[in-house]
Short mmCIF file of C-alpha atoms in Angstrom, two decimals:
data_model
loop_
_atom_site.label_atom_id
_atom_site.label_comp_id
_atom_site.label_asym_id
_atom_site.label_seq_id
_atom_site.Cartn_x
_atom_site.Cartn_y
_atom_site.Cartn_z
CA MET A 1 -25.01 10.00 -8.00
CA ASP A 2 -24.54 6.60 -6.40
CA GLY A 3 -27.96 6.87 -4.84
CA THR A 4 -27.52 10.14 -2.96
CA ASP A 5 -28.01 13.81 -3.89
CA SER A 6 -25.89 15.26 -1.10
CA PRO A 7 -22.42 16.50 -2.07
CA PRO A 8 -19.68 14.19 -0.85
CA TYR A 9 -16.93 15.07 1.57
CA VAL A 10 -13.78 15.98 -0.39
CA PRO A 11 -10.64 15.05 1.55
CA PRO A 12 -7.41 16.99 0.98
CA TYR A 13 -5.23 16.72 -2.09
CA PRO A 14 -2.33 18.87 -3.37
CA ASP A 15 -3.01 21.86 -5.61
CA ARG A 16 -3.02 21.10 -9.32
CA PHE A 17 -1.39 23.17 -12.03
CA GLU A 18 -3.80 24.80 -14.47
CA THR A 19 -1.07 24.85 -17.10
CA PRO A 20 1.06 21.68 -17.27
CA PRO A 21 4.53 22.40 -15.89
CA SER A 22 7.70 21.67 -17.81
CA THR A 23 9.33 18.25 -17.57
CA LEU A 24 12.25 19.81 -15.72
CA LYS A 25 9.94 21.33 -13.13
CA ARG A 26 8.08 18.03 -12.70
CA VAL A 27 11.35 16.19 -12.10
CA ALA A 28 12.38 18.76 -9.49
CA LEU A 29 9.02 18.55 -7.70
CA ALA A 30 9.00 14.75 -7.82
CA ARG A 31 12.13 14.65 -5.67
CA ARG A 32 9.98 16.05 -2.85
CA SER A 33 6.68 14.26 -3.48
CA PHE A 34 5.20 12.47 -6.49
CA LEU A 35 1.80 14.02 -5.77
CA ASP A 36 2.84 17.62 -6.42
CA ILE A 37 3.65 17.40 -10.13
CA TRP A 38 0.24 17.03 -11.80
CA SER A 39 -1.95 19.43 -13.76
CA THR A 40 -5.74 19.30 -13.95
CA ALA A 41 -5.52 17.95 -17.52
CA ASP A 42 -3.35 15.01 -16.44
CA PHE A 43 -6.27 13.39 -14.61
CA SER A 44 -8.45 12.96 -17.70
CA GLN A 45 -6.03 12.27 -20.55
CA ARG A 46 -5.65 8.66 -21.74
CA ILE A 47 -1.93 8.55 -22.41
CA ALA A 48 0.96 11.00 -22.58
CA TRP A 49 4.65 10.51 -23.19
CA VAL A 50 7.72 12.64 -22.71
CA LYS A 51 11.46 12.28 -23.07
CA VAL A 52 13.29 12.53 -19.74
CA LEU A 53 16.99 12.74 -20.57
CA THR A 54 17.55 9.48 -22.52
CA ARG A 55 14.31 7.68 -21.57
CA ASP A 56 10.85 7.60 -23.13
CA VAL A 57 8.37 7.85 -20.27
CA ALA A 58 4.68 7.13 -20.88
CA PHE A 59 1.84 7.93 -18.47
CA VAL A 60 -1.06 5.52 -18.94
CA ASN A 61 -4.45 6.57 -17.60
CA ALA A 62 -7.24 4.56 -19.29
CA PRO A 63 -8.46 1.05 -18.40
CA ASP A 64 -7.88 -0.46 -21.86
CA LEU A 65 -4.30 0.85 -21.89
CA VAL A 66 -3.69 -0.23 -18.29
CA LYS A 67 -4.73 -3.72 -19.42
CA GLN A 68 -2.16 -3.54 -22.20
CA VAL A 69 0.58 -2.63 -19.73
CA PHE A 70 -0.22 -5.00 -16.87
CA GLN A 71 -1.90 -7.94 -18.62
CA ASP A 72 -1.52 -8.18 -22.39
CA ASN A 73 2.17 -7.28 -22.52
CA HIS A 74 3.27 -8.74 -19.19
CA PRO A 75 6.24 -10.66 -20.69
CA LEU A 76 7.70 -7.38 -21.97
CA LEU A 77 6.56 -5.17 -19.10
CA GLN A 78 7.04 -7.32 -16.01
CA ARG A 79 10.12 -5.46 -14.80
CA LYS A 80 9.70 -2.77 -12.15
CA SER A 81 11.20 0.62 -12.91
CA PRO A 82 14.90 1.24 -12.21
CA GLN A 83 13.91 3.78 -9.57
CA MET A 84 11.83 1.23 -7.65
CA ARG A 85 14.39 -1.57 -8.02
CA HIS A 86 17.35 0.51 -6.95
CA ALA A 87 15.41 2.29 -4.19
CA LEU A 88 14.55 -1.04 -2.56
CA GLU A 89 17.48 -3.29 -3.43
CA LEU A 90 19.28 -2.55 -0.15
CA LEU A 91 16.22 -3.71 1.77
CA LEU A 92 14.76 -6.47 -0.38
CA GLY A 93 17.62 -7.84 -2.45
CA ASP A 94 16.06 -10.02 -5.15
CA GLY A 95 12.76 -10.31 -3.26
CA LEU A 96 9.50 -10.95 -5.08
CA PHE A 97 8.46 -7.28 -5.13
CA VAL A 98 11.44 -6.13 -7.23
CA SER A 99 12.55 -9.26 -9.10
CA ASP A 100 11.42 -10.24 -12.61
CA SER A 101 11.75 -12.93 -15.29
CA GLU A 102 12.90 -16.37 -14.09
CA VAL A 103 13.64 -15.24 -10.52
CA TRP A 104 10.20 -13.68 -10.12
CA ALA A 105 8.37 -16.67 -11.67
CA ALA A 106 10.18 -19.19 -9.47
CA ARG A 107 9.79 -17.12 -6.30
CA ARG A 108 6.11 -16.40 -6.97
CA LYS A 109 5.38 -20.14 -7.10
CA ILE A 110 6.90 -20.51 -3.64
CA VAL A 111 5.68 -17.37 -1.86
CA ALA A 112 2.17 -16.83 -3.28
CA PRO A 113 0.63 -19.98 -1.74
CA ILE A 114 2.09 -19.08 1.65
CA ILE A 115 0.16 -15.79 1.82
CA HIS A 116 -2.71 -16.71 -0.50
CA GLY A 117 -6.17 -15.40 0.29
CA SER A 118 -7.33 -18.88 1.22
CA ARG A 119 -5.01 -18.71 4.25
CA VAL A 120 -6.45 -15.47 5.60
CA PRO A 121 -8.93 -17.25 7.94
CA ASP A 122 -5.90 -18.91 9.57
CA PHE A 123 -4.32 -15.50 10.19
CA ALA A 124 -7.56 -13.81 11.35
CA PRO A 125 -7.24 -14.75 15.05
CA VAL A 126 -3.84 -13.03 15.15
CA MET A 127 -5.30 -9.95 13.45
CA ILE A 128 -8.20 -9.73 15.89
CA GLN A 129 -5.97 -10.32 18.90
CA VAL A 130 -3.65 -7.44 17.98
CA ILE A 131 -6.53 -5.11 17.09
CA GLU A 132 -8.21 -5.82 20.43
CA GLU A 133 -4.91 -5.12 22.21
CA CYS A 134 -4.83 -1.74 20.44
CA ARG A 135 -8.45 -1.08 21.44
CA ASP A 136 -7.76 -2.00 25.08
CA ARG A 137 -4.70 0.25 25.15
CA TRP A 138 -6.77 3.15 23.82
CA GLU A 139 -9.44 2.51 26.45
CA ALA A 140 -6.81 2.53 29.19
CA MET A 141 -5.58 5.94 27.98
CA GLY A 142 -9.00 7.43 28.75
CA GLU A 143 -11.46 9.82 27.14
CA GLY A 144 -9.83 12.78 25.39
CA ALA A 145 -6.34 11.30 25.23
CA GLU A 146 -4.25 12.30 22.24
CA ILE A 147 -2.69 9.71 19.94
CA ASP A 148 -0.66 9.78 16.77
CA ALA A 149 -2.95 7.64 14.63
CA SER A 150 -0.24 7.01 12.04
CA ALA A 151 2.09 5.63 14.70
CA GLU A 152 -0.72 3.61 16.30
CA PHE A 153 -1.71 1.97 13.04
CA ALA A 154 1.93 1.34 12.15
CA TRP A 155 2.30 -0.50 15.46
CA LEU A 156 -0.93 -2.42 14.89
CA THR A 157 -0.17 -3.59 11.35
CA SER A 158 3.50 -4.31 12.04
CA GLU A 159 2.56 -6.40 15.06
CA VAL A 160 -0.02 -8.32 13.01
CA ILE A 161 2.46 -9.05 10.24
CA CYS A 162 5.26 -9.84 12.70
CA ARG A 163 3.12 -12.42 14.50
CA ALA A 164 1.75 -13.81 11.25
CA ILE A 165 5.25 -14.22 9.82
CA PHE A 166 7.27 -15.12 12.89
CA GLY A 167 4.80 -16.28 15.52
CA GLN A 168 3.49 -15.08 18.85
CA THR A 169 6.64 -15.20 20.96
CA LEU A 170 8.89 -12.60 19.38
CA GLY A 171 7.59 -9.45 21.05
CA GLU A 172 6.87 -5.99 19.72
CA ALA A 173 10.45 -4.70 20.08
CA TYR A 174 11.44 -6.41 16.84
CA ALA A 175 8.47 -5.03 14.95
CA ARG A 176 9.12 -1.52 16.25
CA GLU A 177 12.76 -1.70 15.14
CA ILE A 178 11.74 -2.59 11.60
CA VAL A 179 9.05 0.12 11.47
CA LEU A 180 11.46 2.80 12.65
CA GLY A 181 14.12 1.56 10.25
CA PHE A 182 11.77 1.63 7.28
CA ALA A 183 10.43 5.09 8.15
CA GLU A 184 14.01 6.39 8.26
CA TYR A 185 14.80 4.63 4.98
CA GLN A 186 11.82 6.30 3.26
CA ARG A 187 12.90 9.73 4.47
CA ARG A 188 16.40 9.32 3.08
CA ILE A 189 16.10 7.32 -0.13
CA ASP A 190 16.17 9.17 -3.46
CA GLN A 191 12.88 9.66 -5.28
CA LEU A 192 14.44 9.47 -8.75
CA ASP A 193 17.05 7.20 -10.27
CA LEU A 194 18.93 9.79 -12.30
CA ALA A 195 21.54 7.28 -13.41
CA SER A 196 18.97 5.26 -15.36
CA LEU A 197 17.41 8.40 -16.86
CA MET A 198 20.88 9.36 -18.10
CA GLY A 199 21.21 5.98 -19.81
CA LEU A 200 23.87 4.60 -17.44
CA PRO A 201 23.96 0.79 -17.13
CA GLU A 202 22.34 -1.23 -14.34
CA TRP A 203 25.70 -2.09 -12.80
CA PHE A 204 26.67 1.58 -12.46
CA PRO A 205 26.91 2.24 -8.71
CA ARG A 206 24.18 4.41 -7.17
CA PHE A 207 25.34 6.75 -4.43
CA ARG A 208 23.55 6.12 -1.16
CA GLY A 209 24.13 8.26 1.91
CA PHE A 210 25.28 6.77 5.20
CA GLY A 211 21.77 7.10 6.67
CA VAL A 212 20.25 4.94 3.91
CA HIS A 213 22.77 2.15 4.47
CA LYS A 214 22.40 2.42 8.23
CA SER A 215 18.61 2.09 8.20
CA ALA A 216 18.74 -0.82 5.72
CA ARG A 217 21.36 -2.56 7.85
CA ARG A 218 19.17 -2.01 10.90
CA ILE A 219 16.26 -3.84 9.25
CA ARG A 220 18.37 -6.69 7.87
CA THR A 221 20.04 -7.24 11.24
CA VAL A 222 16.70 -7.47 13.03
CA LEU A 223 15.35 -9.92 10.44
CA ASP A 224 18.43 -12.13 10.78
CA ARG A 225 18.06 -12.16 14.55
CA ILE A 226 14.38 -13.05 14.28
CA ILE A 227 15.05 -15.92 11.86
CA ASP A 228 17.84 -17.26 14.11
CA ARG A 229 15.59 -17.11 17.15
CA PHE A 230 12.70 -18.66 15.28
CA GLU A 231 14.80 -21.62 14.13
CA ALA A 232 15.92 -22.21 17.72
CA GLU A 233 12.38 -22.04 19.15
CA ARG A 234 10.08 -23.39 16.41
CA THR A 235 7.73 -26.26 17.09
CA PRO A 236 6.80 -29.07 14.66
CA ASP A 237 3.24 -27.80 14.26
CA ASP A 238 4.17 -24.17 13.54
CA THR A 239 2.06 -22.62 10.75
CA THR A 240 3.71 -19.20 10.48
CA VAL A 241 4.99 -17.72 7.22
CA ILE A 242 8.63 -18.06 8.23
CA ALA A 243 8.10 -21.75 8.97
CA ALA A 244 6.66 -22.19 5.49
CA LEU A 245 9.63 -20.35 3.95
CA LEU A 246 12.09 -22.50 5.90
CA ASP A 247 10.28 -25.64 4.75
CA ALA A 248 9.88 -24.49 1.13
CA ARG A 249 11.83 -26.12 -1.67
CA ASP A 250 12.66 -24.80 -5.11
CA GLU A 251 12.00 -26.71 -8.33
CA ALA A 252 15.23 -28.66 -7.85
CA GLY A 253 14.15 -29.70 -4.37
CA ALA A 254 16.69 -27.50 -2.58
CA PRO A 255 15.76 -25.35 0.46
CA LEU A 256 15.80 -21.57 0.14
CA SER A 257 19.01 -19.84 1.17
CA ARG A 258 19.09 -17.69 4.31
CA GLU A 259 19.41 -14.60 2.12
CA VAL A 260 16.35 -15.53 0.06
CA ILE A 261 14.30 -16.22 3.22
CA ARG A 262 15.31 -12.86 4.67
CA ASN A 263 14.54 -11.04 1.40
CA GLU A 264 11.06 -12.57 1.13
CA ALA A 265 10.35 -11.95 4.81
CA ALA A 266 11.34 -8.31 4.25
CA VAL A 267 9.01 -8.06 1.24
CA ILE A 268 6.07 -9.52 3.15
CA PHE A 269 6.75 -7.34 6.18
CA MET A 270 7.15 -4.12 4.20
CA ALA A 271 4.10 -4.72 2.00
CA GLY A 272 2.01 -6.08 4.84
CA TYR A 273 2.49 -3.34 7.40
CA GLU A 274 3.21 -0.08 5.61
CA THR A 275 0.40 -0.12 3.07
CA THR A 276 -2.31 -1.21 5.53
CA ALA A 277 -1.12 1.27 8.15
CA ASN A 278 -1.44 4.12 5.65
CA LEU A 279 -4.86 2.87 4.55
CA LEU A 280 -6.14 2.80 8.14
CA SER A 281 -4.67 6.23 8.90
CA TRP A 282 -6.48 7.74 5.93
CA ALA A 283 -9.75 5.95 6.71
CA TRP A 284 -9.69 7.04 10.36
CA PHE A 285 -8.97 10.62 9.31
CA ILE A 286 -11.74 10.66 6.68
CA LEU A 287 -14.29 9.25 9.13
CA SER A 288 -13.37 12.05 11.55
CA GLN A 289 -14.27 14.60 8.86
CA ASP A 290 -17.28 12.91 7.22
CA PRO A 291 -20.08 12.40 9.79
CA VAL A 292 -22.47 10.95 7.21
CA SER A 293 -20.13 8.10 6.27
CA ARG A 294 -19.12 7.59 9.91
CA ARG A 295 -22.75 7.21 11.01
CA ARG A 296 -23.46 4.70 8.23
CA LEU A 297 -20.44 2.68 9.28
CA GLU A 298 -21.48 2.79 12.94
CA ASP A 299 -25.07 1.80 12.05
CA GLU A 300 -23.80 -1.23 10.15
CA LEU A 301 -21.54 -2.27 13.03
CA ASP A 302 -24.37 -1.86 15.55
CA ARG A 303 -26.68 -3.93 13.38
CA VAL A 304 -24.27 -6.73 12.45
CA VAL A 305 -21.89 -6.96 15.40
CA GLY A 306 -23.60 -5.11 18.24
CA ASP A 307 -21.80 -5.46 21.58
CA ARG A 308 -20.22 -8.85 20.95
CA ALA A 309 -16.66 -9.47 19.82
CA THR A 310 -15.95 -9.12 16.12
CA THR A 311 -15.04 -12.32 14.27
CA TYR A 312 -13.64 -13.10 10.84
CA ASP A 313 -17.09 -14.30 9.75
CA ASP A 314 -18.33 -10.72 10.14
CA VAL A 315 -16.12 -9.53 7.29
CA ALA A 316 -18.51 -10.97 4.70
CA ASN A 317 -21.46 -9.22 6.38
CA LEU A 318 -19.99 -5.70 6.55
CA PRO A 319 -20.37 -4.40 2.99
CA TYR A 320 -20.36 -0.72 3.93
CA THR A 321 -17.23 -1.12 6.07
CA ARG A 322 -15.57 -2.85 3.12
CA ALA A 323 -16.76 -0.02 0.85
CA VAL A 324 -15.14 2.53 3.18
CA VAL A 325 -11.89 0.60 2.81
CA SER A 326 -12.25 0.41 -0.99
CA GLU A 327 -13.07 4.10 -1.36
CA THR A 328 -10.15 5.07 0.88
CA LEU A 329 -7.87 2.96 -1.33
CA ARG A 330 -9.27 4.69 -4.40
CA LEU A 331 -8.52 8.18 -3.10
CA TYR A 332 -5.26 7.32 -1.35
CA PRO A 333 -3.67 4.26 -3.01
CA PRO A 334 -0.75 3.30 -0.74
CA VAL A 335 1.62 2.97 -3.72
CA PRO A 336 0.27 5.66 -6.07
CA ILE A 337 2.70 5.10 -8.96
CA LEU A 338 3.09 1.64 -10.49
CA ALA A 339 5.99 1.74 -12.93
CA ARG A 340 7.29 -0.79 -15.44
CA GLU A 341 10.35 -0.88 -17.70
CA ALA A 342 10.11 -2.38 -21.20
CA ILE A 343 12.57 -5.24 -21.70
CA GLY A 344 11.83 -5.16 -25.43
CA GLU A 345 10.05 -3.06 -28.03
CA VAL A 346 6.34 -2.83 -27.18
CA LYS A 347 3.21 -1.24 -28.64
CA ILE A 348 0.93 0.54 -26.17
CA GLY A 349 -2.01 2.48 -27.53
CA PRO A 350 -1.13 4.24 -30.77
CA ARG A 351 2.65 4.08 -30.48
CA VAL A 352 5.52 1.59 -30.52
CA PHE A 353 7.95 2.27 -27.67
CA PRO A 354 11.59 1.19 -27.68
CA LYS A 355 13.25 -1.14 -25.20
CA GLY A 356 14.01 0.69 -21.96
CA SER A 357 10.89 2.88 -22.08
CA LEU A 358 9.19 3.49 -18.74
CA PHE A 359 5.42 3.11 -18.30
CA MET A 360 3.76 4.82 -15.37
CA VAL A 361 0.30 3.66 -14.32
CA VAL A 362 -0.41 6.40 -11.81
CA ALA A 363 -3.20 5.19 -9.54
CA TRP A 364 -3.37 8.71 -8.11
CA LEU A 365 -4.52 9.91 -11.56
CA LEU A 366 -6.45 6.82 -12.66
CA HIS A 367 -8.52 6.66 -9.47
CA ARG A 368 -9.42 10.35 -9.77
CA ASN A 369 -10.05 10.39 -13.52
CA PRO A 370 -13.36 12.27 -13.86
CA THR A 371 -14.27 10.31 -17.00
CA LEU A 372 -14.21 7.10 -14.95
CA TRP A 373 -15.38 8.21 -11.51
CA PRO A 374 -18.26 10.65 -10.83
CA ASP A 375 -17.32 13.07 -8.03
CA ALA A 376 -13.78 11.83 -8.56
CA ASP A 377 -12.29 13.72 -5.59
CA GLY A 378 -15.25 13.05 -3.31
CA PHE A 379 -15.50 10.29 -0.71
CA ARG A 380 -18.44 8.10 -1.76
CA PRO A 381 -18.22 4.54 -0.38
CA GLU A 382 -21.59 3.84 -2.00
CA ARG A 383 -19.91 3.62 -5.40
CA PHE A 384 -18.62 0.19 -4.27
CA LEU A 385 -22.13 -1.09 -3.45
CA GLU A 386 -24.77 -2.34 -5.86
CA PRO A 387 -27.31 0.52 -6.35
CA ASP A 388 -30.30 -1.82 -6.13
CA ASP A 389 -29.00 -3.84 -3.19
CA ARG A 390 -26.63 -2.06 -0.83
CA SER A 391 -25.88 -5.33 0.95
CA ARG A 392 -23.91 -6.48 -2.10
CA ILE A 393 -20.44 -5.37 -3.16
CA LYS A 394 -20.10 -3.82 -6.61
CA LYS A 395 -16.77 -4.79 -8.12
CA PRO A 396 -15.04 -2.02 -10.08
CA ASN A 397 -13.29 -2.41 -13.42
CA LYS A 398 -10.04 -4.12 -12.42
CA TYR A 399 -8.10 -1.95 -14.86
CA ALA A 400 -9.60 1.31 -13.56
CA TYR A 401 -9.02 0.47 -9.89
CA VAL A 402 -5.51 -0.76 -9.12
CA PRO A 403 -4.58 -0.14 -5.45
CA PHE A 404 -2.88 -3.56 -5.42
CA ALA A 405 -1.78 -3.44 -9.09
CA THR A 406 -3.40 -5.99 -11.42
CA GLY A 407 -2.46 -8.73 -13.86
CA PRO A 408 0.13 -11.42 -13.05
CA ARG A 409 1.95 -9.08 -10.62
CA ILE A 410 -1.10 -8.27 -8.53
CA CYS A 411 -0.21 -8.09 -4.84
CA ALA A 412 -0.28 -11.58 -3.35
CA GLY A 413 -1.28 -10.17 0.05
CA MET A 414 -4.33 -8.21 -1.21
CA VAL A 415 -6.96 -10.33 0.59
CA PHE A 416 -4.88 -10.30 3.80
CA GLY A 417 -4.63 -6.49 3.80
CA GLU A 418 -8.29 -5.89 3.01
CA ALA A 419 -9.48 -8.28 5.72
CA GLU A 420 -7.14 -6.73 8.28
CA ALA A 421 -8.38 -3.21 7.48
CA ILE A 422 -12.06 -4.21 7.68
CA LEU A 423 -11.53 -5.96 11.02
CA ALA A 424 -9.56 -3.02 12.41
CA LEU A 425 -12.26 -0.50 11.51
CA ALA A 426 -14.95 -2.80 12.88
CA VAL A 427 -13.27 -3.42 16.24
CA LEU A 428 -12.08 0.15 16.83
CA ALA A 429 -15.22 1.93 15.59
CA GLN A 430 -17.33 -0.22 17.91
CA ARG A 431 -15.81 1.66 20.85
CA PHE A 432 -14.32 4.87 19.46
CA ARG A 433 -15.35 7.80 17.30
CA PRO A 434 -12.42 9.39 15.43
CA GLU A 435 -11.72 13.07 16.04
CA LEU A 436 -8.89 15.06 14.46
CA LYS A 437 -6.92 17.22 16.87
CA PRO A 438 -8.13 20.84 16.38
CA GLY A 439 -5.81 22.92 14.24
CA THR A 440 -4.22 19.95 12.48
CA GLN A 441 -3.63 20.36 8.75
CA VAL A 442 -3.47 17.07 6.87
CA LYS A 443 -1.75 16.95 3.50
CA PRO A 444 -0.97 13.81 1.49
CA HIS A 445 2.70 13.22 0.82
CA CYS A 446 4.36 10.49 -1.21
CA ARG A 447 7.86 9.16 -1.28
CA LEU A 448 7.79 5.38 -1.60
CA THR A 449 4.26 5.25 -0.19
CA LEU A 450 1.40 7.73 0.26
CA ARG A 451 1.14 9.02 3.84
CA PRO A 452 -0.89 11.73 5.63
CA GLY A 453 2.32 13.53 6.62
CA ASP A 454 4.74 12.48 9.34
CA SER A 455 2.07 12.24 12.04
CA LEU A 456 -1.71 12.27 12.44
CA PRO A 457 -2.76 13.73 15.83
CA MET A 458 -6.17 12.41 16.85
CA ILE A 459 -8.28 12.63 20.01
CA LEU A 460 -9.80 9.49 21.50
CA ARG A 461 -13.56 9.83 21.91
CA LYS A 462 -15.58 6.89 23.19
CA ARG A 463 -18.91 6.11 21.55
#
């Protein structure tokens, strides 16, 4: 399979039910983690639907049906689920990630060009600078030092996105405040929006504990301070994201309001740091457990980069490193459930669903569907390389592989995140060999995003 006969390394995943559990049991388990509710049969079925209180909920798990949800019926299925909207409204307001219809279309026109893939080369020096700072800090800690890889990669990616958005002069204290605030927010926010499942209207107030409001307020306050400071210190030639947002104009020629700028900055920060941090944590863990893949990655780095400094131009010449990133995203998609709410009656597969139905494209299931992926639970980066020429990337079916969603609402920062992850692995694996702290048990856990637990203890070993 994929050019090798050796069995792949199988990284950890939660136990699966042999007999599908009841809807009530699934709902109860989902409040703890979305990954704990699935049966073995769920991974291979094309579509299933259930009634949860007043809502029809469909689980879509085949590329042709994913295309119907994300592409063909986008006008009717562009709205994020009530759970996602209400879970993030305190943080993001009407930001691009949770808005829809006219607001989403207008905001996408403004924000997408600012973080478009064509701008990634402009951001690459900032990425490399921060990654090298991380590498130098690890070297200063010495051989055998213990780190929390999750915390290290959260610092790295938050610092990259903070400098890319706000510039070089703001300091890491701001980034750390936002990271801590978002981590606390994830721990406290509800996993399910019971009000919407009960058929209550959008305006019906959702109860949020004091801790949720406090952590959201913490993030908003920091962002307001950063924007104020940026406006006071910006230079005419500034090319940061926040400068572009401040200079942006809507279709009527009016500047964006302070609230809109803060909301979009929060979206970019949240999406840009959290997802890439989780991706790097999983990749670093997997490489610590899979010596075959680690050696192939190191061989490629030695051959392409050697002892010199890594540059953005190297990204195009590191196909195996990119494949490691792609395979990690397949097994551990940072946002494993992509949900949409029907704003009108819609036909998906064999059935017509009423307005208000929820459609779940569960990347956790789709990416491990054994009818689509040989060795579905195994780590095989080679599946993302052309079999007859391993120097070329093999692109997967874009409706079978959706770590960044797909269709009109595909993540605008996809190229940014992939490039950052490839550069981080290249720079750090030049000098270090990942090693999991003995006795550590790693188990995937998902609330808003998919993490390897609350921490990831690793030992620094120099190559």
